[in-house]
XYZ file of C-alpha atoms in Angstrom:
238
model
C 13.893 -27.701 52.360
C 14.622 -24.088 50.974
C 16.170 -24.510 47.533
C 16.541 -21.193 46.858
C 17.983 -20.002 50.595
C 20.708 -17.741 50.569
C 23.002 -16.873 53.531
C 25.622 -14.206 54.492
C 29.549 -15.667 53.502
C 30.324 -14.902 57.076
C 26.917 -17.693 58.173
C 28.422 -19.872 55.788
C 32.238 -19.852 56.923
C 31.738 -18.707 60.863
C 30.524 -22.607 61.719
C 33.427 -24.851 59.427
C 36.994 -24.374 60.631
C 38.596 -25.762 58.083
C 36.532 -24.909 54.384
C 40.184 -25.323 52.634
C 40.309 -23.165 49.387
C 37.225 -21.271 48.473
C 35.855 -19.430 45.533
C 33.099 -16.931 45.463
C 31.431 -15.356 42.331
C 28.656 -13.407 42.102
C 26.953 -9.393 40.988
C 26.766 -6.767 43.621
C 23.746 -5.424 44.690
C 23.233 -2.436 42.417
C 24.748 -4.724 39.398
C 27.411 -2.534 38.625
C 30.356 -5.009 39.183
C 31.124 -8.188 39.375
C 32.455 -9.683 42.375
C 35.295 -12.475 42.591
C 37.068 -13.548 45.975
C 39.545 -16.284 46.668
C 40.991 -17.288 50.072
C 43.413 -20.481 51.219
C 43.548 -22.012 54.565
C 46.349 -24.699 55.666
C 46.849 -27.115 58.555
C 50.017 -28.397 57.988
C 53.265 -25.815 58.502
C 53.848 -26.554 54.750
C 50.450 -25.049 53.928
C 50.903 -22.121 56.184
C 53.780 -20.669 54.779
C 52.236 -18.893 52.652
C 50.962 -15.652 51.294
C 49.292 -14.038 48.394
C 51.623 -12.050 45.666
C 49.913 -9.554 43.160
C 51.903 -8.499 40.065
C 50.097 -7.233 36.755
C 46.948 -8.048 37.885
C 47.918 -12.127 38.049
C 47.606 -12.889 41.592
C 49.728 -16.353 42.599
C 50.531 -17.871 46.115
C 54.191 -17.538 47.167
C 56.695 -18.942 50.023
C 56.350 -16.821 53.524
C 59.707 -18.463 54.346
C 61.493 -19.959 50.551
C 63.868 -21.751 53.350
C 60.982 -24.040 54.846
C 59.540 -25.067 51.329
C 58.530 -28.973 51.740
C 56.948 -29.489 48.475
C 55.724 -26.652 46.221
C 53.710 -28.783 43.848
C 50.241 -27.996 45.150
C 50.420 -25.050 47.116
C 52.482 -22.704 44.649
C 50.392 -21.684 41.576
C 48.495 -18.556 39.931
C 45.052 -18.315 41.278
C 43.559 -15.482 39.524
C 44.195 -14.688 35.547
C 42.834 -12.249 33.389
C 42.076 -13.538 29.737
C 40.753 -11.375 27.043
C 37.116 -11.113 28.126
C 37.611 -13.745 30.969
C 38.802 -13.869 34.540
C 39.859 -17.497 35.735
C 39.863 -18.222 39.387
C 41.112 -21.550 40.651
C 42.757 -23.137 43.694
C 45.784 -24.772 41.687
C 47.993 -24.324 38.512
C 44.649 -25.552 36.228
C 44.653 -21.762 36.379
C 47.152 -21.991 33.498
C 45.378 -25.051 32.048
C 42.354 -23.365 31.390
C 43.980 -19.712 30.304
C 46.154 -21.849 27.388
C 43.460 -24.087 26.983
C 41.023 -21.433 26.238
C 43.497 -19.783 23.656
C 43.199 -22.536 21.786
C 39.726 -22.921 21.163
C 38.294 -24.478 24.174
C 35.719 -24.247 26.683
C 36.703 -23.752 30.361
C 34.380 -26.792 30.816
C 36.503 -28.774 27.920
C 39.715 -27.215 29.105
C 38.667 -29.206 32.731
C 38.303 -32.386 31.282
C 42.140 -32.486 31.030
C 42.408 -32.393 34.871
C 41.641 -33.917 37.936
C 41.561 -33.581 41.463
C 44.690 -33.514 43.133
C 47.034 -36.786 44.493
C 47.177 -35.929 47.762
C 45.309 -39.109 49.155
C 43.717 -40.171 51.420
C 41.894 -36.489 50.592
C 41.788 -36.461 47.243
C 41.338 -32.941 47.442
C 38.657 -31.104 44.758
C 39.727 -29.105 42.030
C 37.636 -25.726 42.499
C 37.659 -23.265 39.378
C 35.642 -20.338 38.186
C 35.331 -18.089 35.612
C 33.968 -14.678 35.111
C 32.449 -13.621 31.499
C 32.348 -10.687 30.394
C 31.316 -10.280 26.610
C 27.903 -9.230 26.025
C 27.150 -8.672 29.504
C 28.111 -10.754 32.738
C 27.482 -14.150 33.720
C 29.776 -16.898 35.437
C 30.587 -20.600 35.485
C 31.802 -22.744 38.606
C 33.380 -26.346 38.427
C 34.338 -28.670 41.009
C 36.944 -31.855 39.794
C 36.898 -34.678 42.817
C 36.850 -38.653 43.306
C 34.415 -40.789 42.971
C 34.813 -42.693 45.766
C 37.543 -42.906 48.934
C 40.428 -44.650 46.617
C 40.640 -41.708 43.939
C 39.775 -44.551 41.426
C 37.983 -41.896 39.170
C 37.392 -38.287 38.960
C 33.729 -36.771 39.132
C 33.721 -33.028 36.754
C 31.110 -30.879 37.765
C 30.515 -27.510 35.923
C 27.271 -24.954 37.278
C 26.662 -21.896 34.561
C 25.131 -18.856 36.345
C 23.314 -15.345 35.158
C 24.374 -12.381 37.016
C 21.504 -11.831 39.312
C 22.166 -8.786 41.422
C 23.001 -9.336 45.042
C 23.614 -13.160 44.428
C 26.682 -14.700 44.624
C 27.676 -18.543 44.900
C 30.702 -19.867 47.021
C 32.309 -23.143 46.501
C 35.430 -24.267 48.719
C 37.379 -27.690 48.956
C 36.304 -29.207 52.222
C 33.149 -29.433 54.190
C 35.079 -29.515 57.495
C 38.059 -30.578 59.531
C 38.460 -34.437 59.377
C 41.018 -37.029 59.114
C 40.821 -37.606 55.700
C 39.229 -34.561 54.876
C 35.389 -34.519 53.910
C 34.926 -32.959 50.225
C 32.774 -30.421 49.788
C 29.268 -32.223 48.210
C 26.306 -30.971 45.975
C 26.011 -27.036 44.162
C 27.537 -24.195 45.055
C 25.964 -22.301 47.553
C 24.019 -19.075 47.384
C 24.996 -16.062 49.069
C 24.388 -12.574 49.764
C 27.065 -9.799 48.008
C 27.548 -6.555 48.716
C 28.524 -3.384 46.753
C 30.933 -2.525 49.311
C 34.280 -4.331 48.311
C 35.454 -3.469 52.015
C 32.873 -4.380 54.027
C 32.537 -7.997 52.286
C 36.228 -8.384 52.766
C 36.123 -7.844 56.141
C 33.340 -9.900 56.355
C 35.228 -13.026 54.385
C 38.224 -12.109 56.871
C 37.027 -12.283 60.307
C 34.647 -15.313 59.549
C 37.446 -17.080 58.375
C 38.814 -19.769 61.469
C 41.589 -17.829 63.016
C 44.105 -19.970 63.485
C 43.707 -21.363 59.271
C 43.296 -18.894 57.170
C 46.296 -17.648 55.572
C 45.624 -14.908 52.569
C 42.407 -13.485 51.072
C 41.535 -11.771 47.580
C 39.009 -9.695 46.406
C 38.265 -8.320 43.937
C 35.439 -5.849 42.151
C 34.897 -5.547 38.267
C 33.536 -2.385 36.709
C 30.895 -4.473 34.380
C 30.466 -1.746 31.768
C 34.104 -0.382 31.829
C 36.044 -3.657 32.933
C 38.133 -1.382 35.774
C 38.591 -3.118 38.845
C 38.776 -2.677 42.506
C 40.572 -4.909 44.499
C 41.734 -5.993 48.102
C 44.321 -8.346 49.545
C 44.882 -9.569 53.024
C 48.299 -11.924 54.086
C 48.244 -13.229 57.392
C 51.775 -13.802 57.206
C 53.441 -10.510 56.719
């Protein structure tokens, strides 16, 4: 087994029709920015009506249709957050956890240990987070929050610090594939190739995505040295 083998987002995504929420992080081939990207997918009609929202550089998940809003607890939340030095990427409202947390004097690992992964049984599904640092040079963290077991009797916190290493990137997403209750994604991160065109590895994300789950896609591209960013976002519903 290849420890160290790497594969294309689109090899990684094309095979699993239902990967849930994912996260990728990573340095773009000629290591001039850093690259974050954030997609949802959703199942139930609840889940679907959704799309992305960017407004002063916070980007949050909002109601397609406000009139056919089940229950906004876990699908309504800022994803991606800007703080200070930082940039905080996660697939619920520990978003805010971690900014507030980290204002106060805490790590985003210690700011974690405050949550756990969500109470939607019999999935229990994973809290996903990331964050992008930017002080003296760029590296990135990763954590995953999920049960222990099948009951949700415990929550497991896993937290992966990487270097920026240009043209590596790591992707971490909720589910490992369709099921009934859904199977949580297991073990590190995994490795993929980047790319230093923000378009192209959008598309790429996009069309690999399953077709009839995906709902909204962000990317975005930091300037390392000058902290300007590029970014892209695709709604399904529009």
């Amino acid at each position: 087994m290849n420890v160290y083998k790497t594969n294309s987002i689109g090899a990684l995504l094309k095979p699993n029709d239902y990967a849930g929420r994912g996260i990728v992080i990573g340095t773009s081939p000629d290591n001039k920015n850093a690259v974050c990207a954030y997609f949802i997918m959703g199942r139930s009609a609840n889940s679907r009506n959704r799309v992305f929202a960017l407004e002063n550089g916070v980007l949050r998940t909002e109601p397609f249709d406000s009139s056919k809003v089940q229950d906004p607890s876990l699908i309504i939340y800022n994803a991606v957050r800007k703080n200070k030095n930082t940039l905080v990427a996660t697939n619920g409202d520990q978003t805010d956890t971690v900014v507030s947390l980290m204002n106060e004097g805490k790590s985003f690992k210690e700011a974690l240990e405050t949550r756990k992964f969500e109470p939607d049984a019999p999935n229990f599904t994973p809290r996903i987070s990331g964050i992008l640092y930017f002080e003296n040079g760029f590296r990135y963290e990763m954590s995953i929050l999920k049960s222990i077991d099948e009951n949700g009797s415990d929550c497991c916190r896993n937290t992966f610090s990487y270097p920026s290493k240009p043209g590596l990137g790591h992707f971490i997403h909720t589910y490992i594939g369709n099921g009934e209750p859904l199977p949580t994604f297991c073990g590190e991160p995994e490795r993929i190739y980047t790319s230093d065109d923000i378009d192209a590895f959008t598309a790429e994300l996009w069309e690999n995505l399953n077709e009839e789950n995906k709902i909204s896609l962000y990317v975005r591209y930091t300037d390392i040295e000058s902290g300007e960013y590029t970014d892209r976002l695709i709604n399904k519903n529009n």
